[in-house]
Amino acid sequence: MRNLNPTLTTVKPITTLERTLGLDSNEISTILAIPENQKYVEKTVPKADGSLRTVYRPHPLIRKAQRKINNNIFKEIVIWPSYVFGSLPNSVIDKNEIERKDYISCAAKHCGAKSLLKMDIKNFFDNIHIDHVVSMFINFFGCKAEIANTLSRLCCKGEFIVQGGLTSSYVASLILWQLEPELVRRLSRKKLTYTRLVDDISISSKTSHFDFSMVISLVTNMLHELDLPVNETKTKVSHLSTEPLSVHGIRINFKQPRLPSNEVRRIRASVHNLTVLASQPGYRTTHDYRGDFARCMGRVNKLKRVEHEKHSEFLSILQKIKPLPSPKDLTRAREMLSRLERDYSDKNETRGYRTRYFRLQERLNVLYRKKDYICEAKSIRKKLKSIKPNENARNNF
C-alpha cells in the first residue's frame, strides 16, 4: 500500500504558537483562562437509531483557536495515510491523481470484496485522553512539551476531546499514528484491505468466507494500547455468498462503488419534492429554499461520485430551478462590498478577508439570475477587481 505512515510536509518543528497560529501570547492566555464551565456548551442531538448523542459547542475564542490549529497544522503540514478517511483534506498523489478522503472513496477501497469485517471504536472521542494528544504533538509533530501541552488544552475539554470540537476529528484520525501502520502492513501480507473513517474500521478480503478471528484480535490489541474499547455489538463479519456487502452505506461487491437502489429512489424523490417547492410563487427567493436546494444538490452529487447514469438527468432538472435573488441579496451585497472596501488596506492578506471576498462573489452569481439586478451586480464585481485579497491570504489569518 502507498503512504502507510502519516508524515509531515516540513522538517521544521513548531517552535512558537504565535507564529504558527497567528495568535499573540495575550490571546492564547485569554483563551486558556476561560473558566472550564464556559469553554463548551453541551447539547444533545438525535442519532440515526433514535438515541441521543451529546455534542459540545466550543466558546467562540476556543473555536477560533481550533480553526487555526486545523488550518495551520492538521490541514497544512500533515500528509495523511492512504487508509484514513473522514473530514480530511484530499491528498495530491501526483499531477493527475487526487485521493479523496470522503466516505465514498473509503468504500471504494473495498470494491470487489467477498468477505468483510466491520469494527467500531466505542465512544472514540470520549476515550482519547489528553495524555495521548500531548504525546502526539511531542512525538509526531516534534513540539516541545510546553507547546504540546498548550495545543492539547486547546483541543481537549478537560482531559478528553469531545464531539463538536473543530479539532476532534483530526486528532482522532491521527491518534493511532504509531500503531496503525504496522497493523496495516501485517494485514496487507494477508491480502487484506484496511480503512478507517474516524471510528469505523473496515477490513475486507477478496477470498470467500475468510476467517477474521485473528484479525479481530490484532485490531483489538492495537486499540487497547491506547485504552480504546471496541464496541463489540457493532463487530460484524459478512460474506458475499449470504448478503450484499456495503461499507458506509455504499455497495462494494462490484468493480466500482454503487449506491443502494433505495438511496437512488430517495434522491429521485428529493428532486421531485424540490420541483414542487420551486413551483410555489416566490419560494425560490427564500432562505429556506436555498437550504432545500443545497441539500438536494448534495444528494444528486453523490450520484456523480459513483458515476450513476441518473446524475446528468437530475442535475439538468436542478439547473432549471436554482434559487433566485431577492432585494435582501442586493442589500447584503452592498453591505459586504462596503466592509471589504473598509478593511482592504489592513486585512487584505488575511484568510478572513479572502473568505468574505469570495462569499460576495458567490452572492453576485445569484444576483446575475435576475435581470433587474444584473447591472448593479456587474458594478459591484468591477469594484471587487481593485480590492482583491493578497495571495498570501492563503496562509495568514
Coordinates of C-alpha atoms in Angstrom, one line a residue:
M1 CA 0.0 0.0 0.0
R2 CA 1.1 3.6 -0.7
N3 CA 1.8 6.1 2.1
L4 CA 1.3 3.9 5.2
N5 CA 2.8 6.3 7.7
P6 CA 1.4 9.7 8.3
T7 CA 4.2 12.2 7.6
L8 CA 4.9 16.0 7.7
T9 CA 5.5 18.3 4.8
T10 CA 8.2 20.1 6.7
V11 CA 11.1 19.1 8.9
K12 CA 10.9 22.3 10.9
P13 CA 9.3 21.8 14.3
I14 CA 6.6 24.0 15.7
T15 CA 8.7 26.4 17.8
T16 CA 6.2 29.2 18.5
L17 CA 2.4 29.1 18.7
E18 CA 2.2 32.8 18.0
R19 CA 3.7 32.4 14.5
T20 CA 2.0 29.0 13.8
L21 CA -1.5 30.0 14.9
G22 CA -1.4 33.8 14.2
L23 CA -2.3 34.5 17.8
D24 CA -0.3 36.6 20.2
S25 CA 0.6 35.3 23.6
N26 CA -2.0 37.5 25.3
E27 CA -4.8 36.0 23.1
I28 CA -3.6 32.5 23.9
S29 CA -3.5 33.2 27.6
T30 CA -7.0 34.7 27.4
I31 CA -8.4 31.6 25.7
L32 CA -6.7 29.2 28.2
A33 CA -8.0 31.3 31.1
I34 CA -11.7 30.9 30.1
P35 CA -13.4 29.0 33.0
E36 CA -13.9 25.4 32.3
N37 CA -17.7 25.6 32.6
Q38 CA -17.8 28.3 29.9
K39 CA -15.4 26.7 27.4
Y40 CA -18.1 24.4 25.9
V41 CA -21.9 24.4 25.8
E42 CA -23.4 20.9 26.0
K43 CA -26.4 19.9 23.9
T44 CA -28.0 16.6 22.7
V45 CA -28.8 15.7 19.1
P46 CA -30.7 12.7 17.8
K47 CA -28.8 9.8 16.2
A48 CA -29.9 7.8 13.3
D49 CA -31.1 5.0 15.6
G50 CA -33.3 7.3 17.6
S51 CA -31.0 7.6 20.6
L52 CA -29.4 10.9 21.7
R53 CA -25.8 12.0 21.1
T54 CA -24.1 14.5 23.4
V55 CA -22.1 17.2 21.5
Y56 CA -20.4 20.3 22.6
R57 CA -20.3 23.8 21.1
P58 CA -16.9 25.5 21.7
H59 CA -16.7 29.0 23.1
P60 CA -16.1 31.5 20.2
L61 CA -12.5 32.0 21.2
I62 CA -11.8 28.3 21.5
R63 CA -13.5 27.8 18.2
K64 CA -11.2 30.5 16.7
A65 CA -8.0 28.7 18.1
Q66 CA -9.2 25.3 17.0
R67 CA -9.9 26.6 13.4
K68 CA -6.3 27.9 13.3
I69 CA -4.9 24.6 14.6
N70 CA -6.8 22.8 11.8
N71 CA -5.8 25.2 9.0
N72 CA -2.2 25.7 10.0
I73 CA -1.3 22.3 11.4
F74 CA -3.6 19.4 10.5
K75 CA -4.6 20.6 7.0
E76 CA -1.3 22.4 6.2
I77 CA 1.6 20.1 7.2
V78 CA 0.2 16.6 7.7
I79 CA 0.3 14.1 4.8
W80 CA -2.4 11.7 5.7
P81 CA -2.0 7.9 5.1
S82 CA -4.0 6.3 2.3
Y83 CA -6.2 4.2 4.6
V84 CA -7.5 7.0 6.8
F85 CA -10.6 8.9 5.7
G86 CA -13.0 11.4 7.1
S87 CA -13.1 15.2 7.3
L88 CA -9.6 15.5 6.0
P89 CA -8.1 17.4 3.0
N90 CA -7.8 15.4 -0.2
S91 CA -4.3 14.1 -0.9
V92 CA -2.5 15.0 -4.1
I93 CA -0.7 11.8 -5.3
D94 CA 0.7 13.3 -8.5
K95 CA -0.4 16.0 -11.0
N96 CA -3.0 13.7 -12.5
E97 CA -4.4 12.0 -9.4
I98 CA -6.1 13.2 -6.2
E99 CA -7.0 10.8 -3.4
R100 CA -10.3 11.9 -2.0
K101 CA -10.9 11.4 1.7
D102 CA -14.7 11.1 1.8
Y103 CA -16.7 8.1 2.7
I104 CA -17.3 7.1 -0.9
S105 CA -13.6 6.9 -1.6
C106 CA -13.2 4.9 1.6
A107 CA -15.8 2.4 0.5
A108 CA -14.2 2.2 -3.0
K109 CA -11.0 0.7 -1.5
H110 CA -13.0 -2.4 -0.7
C111 CA -14.7 -2.9 -4.1
G112 CA -14.6 -6.5 -5.3
A113 CA -14.5 -7.9 -1.8
K114 CA -16.1 -11.2 -1.0
S115 CA -15.6 -11.1 2.8
L116 CA -15.9 -8.1 5.1
L117 CA -15.2 -7.2 8.7
K118 CA -16.6 -4.1 10.4
M119 CA -15.4 -2.9 13.8
D120 CA -16.3 0.2 15.7
I121 CA -14.3 2.1 18.4
K122 CA -16.7 2.6 21.3
N123 CA -17.1 6.3 22.4
F124 CA -13.9 7.1 20.5
F125 CA -13.7 10.8 21.2
D126 CA -14.6 10.3 24.9
N127 CA -11.7 7.8 25.3
I128 CA -8.9 9.9 23.7
H129 CA -7.1 11.2 26.7
I130 CA -5.2 14.5 26.8
D131 CA -2.0 12.5 27.6
H132 CA -2.4 10.8 24.2
V133 CA -2.9 14.1 22.5
V134 CA 0.2 15.6 24.2
S135 CA 2.2 12.6 23.2
M136 CA 1.1 13.0 19.6
F137 CA 2.2 16.7 19.5
I138 CA 5.5 15.9 21.0
N139 CA 6.5 12.7 19.2
F140 CA 4.8 13.2 15.8
F141 CA 5.0 16.9 15.4
G142 CA 8.2 17.4 17.3
C143 CA 6.8 20.0 19.6
K144 CA 8.4 21.0 22.9
A145 CA 6.4 19.9 26.0
E146 CA 5.1 23.4 26.8
I147 CA 3.8 23.9 23.2
A148 CA 2.3 20.4 23.1
N149 CA 0.5 20.9 26.4
T150 CA -0.9 24.2 25.2
L151 CA -2.1 22.8 21.9
S152 CA -3.6 19.8 23.7
R153 CA -5.5 22.0 26.1
L154 CA -6.9 23.9 23.2
C155 CA -8.0 20.7 21.5
C156 CA -9.5 19.0 24.6
K157 CA -12.3 19.6 27.0
G158 CA -10.8 18.8 30.3
E159 CA -9.0 15.5 29.9
F160 CA -10.6 14.3 26.7
I161 CA -11.6 15.5 23.2
V162 CA -15.3 15.9 22.5
Q163 CA -17.7 15.7 19.7
G164 CA -18.3 19.2 18.4
G165 CA -14.7 20.3 18.8
L166 CA -13.3 21.5 15.5
T167 CA -10.0 19.7 16.0
S168 CA -11.5 16.5 17.4
S169 CA -11.9 14.6 14.1
Y170 CA -8.3 15.5 13.1
V171 CA -6.9 14.4 16.4
A172 CA -9.0 11.1 16.2
S173 CA -7.7 10.5 12.7
L174 CA -4.1 10.9 13.7
I175 CA -4.1 9.5 17.3
L176 CA -3.2 5.9 16.1
W177 CA -0.2 7.2 14.1
Q178 CA 2.3 5.0 16.0
L179 CA 0.3 1.7 15.9
E180 CA -1.8 1.7 12.8
P181 CA 0.9 1.5 10.1
E182 CA 2.3 -1.8 11.4
L183 CA -1.2 -3.3 11.6
V184 CA -1.9 -2.3 8.0
R185 CA 1.4 -3.9 6.9
R186 CA 0.5 -7.1 8.7
L187 CA -2.9 -7.2 7.2
S188 CA -1.6 -6.4 3.7
R189 CA 0.6 -9.5 3.9
K190 CA -2.7 -11.5 4.1
K191 CA -4.0 -9.6 1.1
L192 CA -6.5 -7.7 3.3
T193 CA -7.6 -4.1 2.7
Y194 CA -7.9 -1.9 5.8
T195 CA -9.6 1.5 6.1
R196 CA -10.7 3.7 9.0
L197 CA -13.2 6.5 8.8
V198 CA -12.8 8.2 12.2
D199 CA -14.1 5.4 14.5
D200 CA -15.4 3.0 11.8
I201 CA -12.9 0.3 10.8
S202 CA -13.5 -1.8 7.7
I203 CA -11.3 -4.8 6.6
S204 CA -12.0 -6.8 3.5
S205 CA -10.8 -9.8 1.6
K206 CA -11.3 -11.0 -1.9
T207 CA -11.4 -14.5 -0.5
S208 CA -14.8 -16.1 0.1
H209 CA -15.6 -17.0 3.7
F210 CA -12.3 -15.5 5.0
D211 CA -11.7 -16.2 8.7
F212 CA -11.3 -12.9 10.5
S213 CA -10.9 -14.2 14.0
M214 CA -7.1 -13.4 14.2
V215 CA -7.7 -10.0 12.6
I216 CA -10.3 -9.1 15.2
S217 CA -7.6 -9.9 17.9
L218 CA -5.0 -7.8 16.1
V219 CA -7.3 -4.7 15.8
T220 CA -8.5 -5.1 19.4
N221 CA -4.9 -5.3 20.7
M222 CA -3.9 -2.2 18.8
L223 CA -6.8 -0.2 20.2
H224 CA -6.2 -1.4 23.8
E225 CA -2.7 0.0 23.5
L226 CA -4.4 3.4 23.8
D227 CA -7.1 2.2 26.1
L228 CA -9.6 2.5 23.3
P229 CA -12.5 0.0 23.7
V230 CA -14.1 -2.0 20.9
N231 CA -17.9 -1.7 20.5
E232 CA -18.4 -5.5 20.3
T233 CA -22.1 -5.1 19.5
K234 CA -21.1 -3.5 16.2
T235 CA -18.4 -6.0 15.3
K236 CA -19.8 -7.8 12.2
V237 CA -18.4 -10.3 9.7
S238 CA -20.2 -10.5 6.3
H239 CA -19.8 -12.8 3.3
L240 CA -21.0 -12.1 -0.3
S241 CA -22.4 -15.5 -0.5
T242 CA -25.0 -14.7 2.1
E243 CA -25.7 -10.9 1.7
P244 CA -24.7 -7.9 -0.3
L245 CA -21.6 -6.2 1.1
S246 CA -21.6 -2.5 1.9
V247 CA -19.2 0.0 3.6
H248 CA -20.6 3.3 4.9
G249 CA -23.8 2.6 3.1
I250 CA -22.1 2.1 -0.3
R251 CA -22.3 -1.3 -2.1
I252 CA -18.8 -2.7 -2.7
N253 CA -19.4 -6.1 -4.4
F254 CA -18.8 -4.5 -7.8
K255 CA -15.8 -3.1 -9.6
Q256 CA -17.0 0.4 -8.8
P257 CA -18.8 1.7 -5.7
R258 CA -22.6 1.8 -6.0
L259 CA -25.4 3.4 -4.1
P260 CA -28.1 1.1 -2.9
S261 CA -31.2 1.2 -5.0
N262 CA -33.3 2.6 -2.2
E263 CA -30.9 5.5 -1.9
V264 CA -31.3 6.3 -5.6
R265 CA -35.1 6.3 -5.1
R266 CA -34.8 8.7 -2.2
I267 CA -32.7 11.1 -4.3
R268 CA -35.3 10.9 -7.1
A269 CA -38.0 11.8 -4.5
S270 CA -35.9 14.6 -3.2
V271 CA -35.6 16.1 -6.7
H272 CA -39.3 15.7 -7.3
N273 CA -40.2 17.4 -4.0
L274 CA -37.8 20.3 -4.8
T275 CA -39.6 20.9 -8.2
V276 CA -42.9 21.1 -6.3
L277 CA -41.5 23.6 -3.9
A278 CA -40.0 25.6 -6.8
S279 CA -43.4 25.9 -8.4
Q280 CA -44.8 27.9 -5.4
P281 CA -44.9 31.6 -6.1
G282 CA -41.9 33.5 -4.6
Y283 CA -40.5 30.4 -2.8
R284 CA -37.3 30.3 -4.9
T285 CA -36.2 33.6 -3.4
T286 CA -36.5 32.4 0.2
H287 CA -33.7 31.4 2.5
D288 CA -35.4 28.1 3.2
Y289 CA -35.4 27.2 -0.5
R290 CA -31.7 27.8 -0.7
G291 CA -31.2 25.2 2.1
D292 CA -33.5 22.8 0.4
F293 CA -31.7 23.3 -2.9
A294 CA -28.3 22.8 -1.4
R295 CA -29.3 19.6 0.4
C296 CA -30.8 18.2 -2.8
M297 CA -27.8 19.2 -4.9
G298 CA -25.6 17.4 -2.3
R299 CA -27.6 14.2 -2.7
V300 CA -27.5 14.4 -6.5
N301 CA -23.7 15.0 -6.4
K302 CA -23.4 11.6 -4.7
L303 CA -24.6 10.1 -7.9
K304 CA -21.7 11.7 -9.8
R305 CA -19.2 10.3 -7.3
V306 CA -20.4 6.8 -8.1
E307 CA -20.8 7.6 -11.8
H308 CA -24.5 6.8 -11.8
E309 CA -26.4 7.3 -15.0
K310 CA -29.2 9.4 -13.4
H311 CA -26.8 12.1 -12.3
S312 CA -26.9 14.2 -15.5
E313 CA -30.7 13.9 -15.7
F314 CA -31.3 15.1 -12.1
L315 CA -28.7 17.8 -12.5
S316 CA -30.4 19.1 -15.5
I317 CA -33.6 19.4 -13.6
L318 CA -31.9 21.3 -10.7
Q319 CA -30.2 23.7 -13.1
K320 CA -33.6 24.9 -14.2
I321 CA -34.9 25.6 -10.6
K322 CA -31.9 27.3 -9.0
P323 CA -32.6 29.8 -6.1
L324 CA -33.4 33.3 -7.3
P325 CA -32.2 36.6 -5.7
S326 CA -34.3 38.9 -3.6
P327 CA -33.9 42.6 -2.7
K328 CA -32.2 41.4 0.5
D329 CA -29.5 39.8 -1.6
L330 CA -28.7 43.1 -3.2
T331 CA -28.7 45.0 0.1
R332 CA -26.5 42.3 1.6
A333 CA -24.1 42.5 -1.4
R334 CA -23.8 46.3 -1.0
E335 CA -23.0 45.9 2.7
M336 CA -20.4 43.2 2.1
L337 CA -18.7 45.4 -0.5
S338 CA -18.6 48.3 1.9
R339 CA -17.0 46.3 4.6
L340 CA -14.4 44.8 2.1
E341 CA -13.5 48.3 0.9
R342 CA -13.2 49.5 4.5
D343 CA -10.9 46.5 5.5
Y344 CA -8.9 46.2 2.3
S345 CA -5.8 48.3 3.4
D346 CA -5.4 46.5 6.8
K347 CA -6.8 43.0 6.2
N348 CA -6.4 42.1 2.5
E349 CA -3.8 39.4 3.4
T350 CA -5.9 37.6 6.0
R351 CA -7.8 34.4 5.4
G352 CA -11.0 36.0 6.8
Y353 CA -10.8 38.8 4.2
R354 CA -10.3 36.2 1.4
T355 CA -13.3 34.2 2.7
R356 CA -15.6 37.3 2.7
Y357 CA -14.4 38.3 -0.7
F358 CA -15.4 35.0 -2.3
R359 CA -18.6 34.8 -0.4
L360 CA -19.6 38.1 -2.1
Q361 CA -18.6 36.7 -5.5
E362 CA -21.0 33.8 -4.8
R363 CA -23.8 36.1 -3.9
L364 CA -23.2 38.1 -7.1
N365 CA -23.6 34.8 -9.0
V366 CA -27.1 34.6 -7.5
L367 CA -27.9 38.2 -8.4
Y368 CA -27.0 37.5 -12.0
R369 CA -30.0 35.2 -12.3
K370 CA -32.4 38.1 -12.3
K371 CA -32.3 40.9 -15.0
D372 CA -33.3 43.6 -12.5
Y373 CA -30.0 43.0 -10.5
I374 CA -27.5 42.3 -13.3
C375 CA -26.5 45.9 -13.8
E376 CA -25.6 46.6 -10.2
A377 CA -24.1 43.1 -9.8
K378 CA -21.7 43.9 -12.7
S379 CA -20.8 47.2 -11.0
I380 CA -20.0 45.5 -7.7
R381 CA -17.9 42.9 -9.4
K382 CA -16.0 45.6 -11.2
K383 CA -15.2 47.3 -7.9
L384 CA -14.0 44.0 -6.5
K385 CA -11.3 43.8 -9.0
S386 CA -9.5 46.7 -7.3
I387 CA -9.7 45.1 -3.8
K388 CA -8.7 41.5 -4.5
P389 CA -7.2 39.6 -1.5
N390 CA -3.4 39.3 -1.4
E391 CA -2.3 35.8 -2.5
N392 CA -0.6 35.5 0.9
A393 CA -4.1 35.3 2.4
R394 CA -4.0 31.5 1.8
N395 CA -1.6 31.2 4.7
N396 CA -2.4 34.0 7.1
F397 CA -5.2 34.9 9.4

